[in-house]
Amino acid sequence: MSPLLLADLTVFTLGLLVGFEVISKVPATLHTPLMSGANAIHGVVLVGVMLLAATISTPAGYALLAVAAFFAAMNVAGGYVVTDRMLAMFRSRS
């Protein structure tokens, strides 16, 4: 295993542990608003997909890029749908 791969895996593992610890401390009443906002912010992943599209040259790379773009777009759209449903709860029903 190369040192670069080991460093990448270490950062990934630490990110998982810190993310789990942070999310587990969020009260249930704040979970939906925070997650809907976080999903919408993940539009940055779509920007990353567009940047990677310029460097991909293999069919496998294009396939992985398409999968990443699909999941990123679904995450962003889901964030907006959940936010809209959450905000609908607070609208007046006149």
PDB file of C-alpha atoms in Angstrom, residues 16-93:
ATOM      1  CA  LEU A  16     -16.239   9.170   9.113  1.00  0.00           C
ATOM      2  CA  LEU A  17     -15.535   9.124  12.843  1.00  0.00           C
ATOM      3  CA  VAL A  18     -15.841  12.886  13.285  1.00  0.00           C
ATOM      4  CA  GLY A  19     -18.999  12.999  11.143  1.00  0.00           C
ATOM      5  CA  PHE A  20     -20.619  10.215  13.142  1.00  0.00           C
ATOM      6  CA  GLU A  21     -19.725  11.918  16.419  1.00  0.00           C
ATOM      7  CA  VAL A  22     -21.092  15.292  15.302  1.00  0.00           C
ATOM      8  CA  ILE A  23     -24.334  13.901  13.852  1.00  0.00           C
ATOM      9  CA  SER A  24     -25.005  11.749  16.920  1.00  0.00           C
ATOM     10  CA  LYS A  25     -25.004  14.886  19.097  1.00  0.00           C
ATOM     11  CA  VAL A  26     -27.721  16.653  17.060  1.00  0.00           C
ATOM     12  CA  PRO A  27     -31.167  16.593  18.709  1.00  0.00           C
ATOM     13  CA  ALA A  28     -33.973  15.000  16.700  1.00  0.00           C
ATOM     14  CA  THR A  29     -35.814  18.326  16.317  1.00  0.00           C
ATOM     15  CA  LEU A  30     -32.846  19.844  14.495  1.00  0.00           C
ATOM     16  CA  HIS A  31     -31.898  16.832  12.396  1.00  0.00           C
ATOM     17  CA  THR A  32     -34.249  17.446   9.451  1.00  0.00           C
ATOM     18  CA  PRO A  33     -33.465  21.163   9.018  1.00  0.00           C
ATOM     19  CA  LEU A  34     -29.733  20.559   9.265  1.00  0.00           C
ATOM     20  CA  MET A  35     -29.755  17.620   6.876  1.00  0.00           C
ATOM     21  CA  SER A  36     -31.891  19.386   4.298  1.00  0.00           C
ATOM     22  CA  GLY A  37     -29.529  22.330   4.330  1.00  0.00           C
ATOM     23  CA  ALA A  38     -26.489  20.086   4.171  1.00  0.00           C
ATOM     24  CA  ASN A  39     -27.918  18.192   1.212  1.00  0.00           C
ATOM     25  CA  ALA A  40     -28.528  21.428  -0.653  1.00  0.00           C
ATOM     26  CA  ILE A  41     -24.979  22.605   0.100  1.00  0.00           C
ATOM     27  CA  HIS A  42     -23.657  19.394  -1.442  1.00  0.00           C
ATOM     28  CA  GLY A  43     -24.063  21.102  -4.790  1.00  0.00           C
ATOM     29  CA  VAL A  44     -20.309  21.543  -4.424  1.00  0.00           C
ATOM     30  CA  VAL A  45     -20.056  17.882  -5.415  1.00  0.00           C
ATOM     31  CA  LEU A  46     -21.677  18.771  -8.734  1.00  0.00           C
ATOM     32  CA  VAL A  47     -18.996  21.416  -9.266  1.00  0.00           C
ATOM     33  CA  GLY A  48     -16.359  18.755  -8.566  1.00  0.00           C
ATOM     34  CA  VAL A  49     -18.000  16.448 -11.098  1.00  0.00           C
ATOM     35  CA  MET A  50     -17.848  19.187 -13.719  1.00  0.00           C
ATOM     36  CA  LEU A  51     -14.178  19.825 -12.969  1.00  0.00           C
ATOM     37  CA  LEU A  52     -13.371  16.121 -13.198  1.00  0.00           C
ATOM     38  CA  ALA A  53     -15.227  15.831 -16.495  1.00  0.00           C
ATOM     39  CA  ALA A  54     -12.430  17.804 -18.124  1.00  0.00           C
ATOM     40  CA  THR A  55      -9.778  15.286 -17.036  1.00  0.00           C
ATOM     41  CA  ILE A  56     -11.537  11.935 -17.598  1.00  0.00           C
ATOM     42  CA  SER A  57     -10.374   9.936 -20.603  1.00  0.00           C
ATOM     43  CA  THR A  58     -11.394   6.310 -20.025  1.00  0.00           C
ATOM     44  CA  PRO A  59     -14.801   4.625 -20.344  1.00  0.00           C
ATOM     45  CA  ALA A  60     -14.622   3.481 -16.702  1.00  0.00           C
ATOM     46  CA  GLY A  61     -13.900   7.060 -15.673  1.00  0.00           C
ATOM     47  CA  TYR A  62     -16.938   8.280 -17.581  1.00  0.00           C
ATOM     48  CA  ALA A  63     -19.093   5.613 -15.931  1.00  0.00           C
ATOM     49  CA  LEU A  64     -17.919   6.592 -12.440  1.00  0.00           C
ATOM     50  CA  LEU A  65     -18.397  10.253 -13.321  1.00  0.00           C
ATOM     51  CA  ALA A  66     -21.972   9.593 -14.429  1.00  0.00           C
ATOM     52  CA  VAL A  67     -22.713   7.719 -11.190  1.00  0.00           C
ATOM     53  CA  ALA A  68     -21.197  10.548  -9.117  1.00  0.00           C
ATOM     54  CA  ALA A  69     -23.182  13.165 -11.033  1.00  0.00           C
ATOM     55  CA  PHE A  70     -26.408  11.189 -10.593  1.00  0.00           C
ATOM     56  CA  PHE A  71     -25.978  10.749  -6.839  1.00  0.00           C
ATOM     57  CA  ALA A  72     -24.904  14.366  -6.349  1.00  0.00           C
ATOM     58  CA  ALA A  73     -27.901  15.659  -8.296  1.00  0.00           C
ATOM     59  CA  MET A  74     -30.265  13.408  -6.344  1.00  0.00           C
ATOM     60  CA  ASN A  75     -28.753  14.613  -3.074  1.00  0.00           C
ATOM     61  CA  VAL A  76     -29.194  18.263  -4.028  1.00  0.00           C
ATOM     62  CA  ALA A  77     -32.756  17.736  -5.287  1.00  0.00           C
ATOM     63  CA  GLY A  78     -33.631  15.744  -2.171  1.00  0.00           C
ATOM     64  CA  GLY A  79     -32.304  18.519   0.020  1.00  0.00           C
ATOM     65  CA  TYR A  80     -34.570  21.038  -1.649  1.00  0.00           C
ATOM     66  CA  VAL A  81     -37.598  18.719  -1.506  1.00  0.00           C
ATOM     67  CA  VAL A  82     -37.116  18.065   2.210  1.00  0.00           C
ATOM     68  CA  THR A  83     -36.582  21.778   2.869  1.00  0.00           C
ATOM     69  CA  ASP A  84     -39.764  22.650   0.978  1.00  0.00           C
ATOM     70  CA  ARG A  85     -41.773  20.057   2.911  1.00  0.00           C
ATOM     71  CA  MET A  86     -40.321  21.306   6.192  1.00  0.00           C
ATOM     72  CA  LEU A  87     -41.141  24.936   5.380  1.00  0.00           C
ATOM     73  CA  ALA A  88     -44.676  23.923   4.317  1.00  0.00           C
ATOM     74  CA  MET A  89     -45.326  22.867   7.917  1.00  0.00           C
ATOM     75  CA  PHE A  90     -44.867  26.480   9.026  1.00  0.00           C
ATOM     76  CA  ARG A  91     -46.974  28.181   6.343  1.00  0.00           C
ATOM     77  CA  SER A  92     -50.318  29.581   7.402  1.00  0.00           C
ATOM     78  CA  ARG A  93     -53.294  27.601   6.160  1.00  0.00           C
TER      79      ARG A  93
END
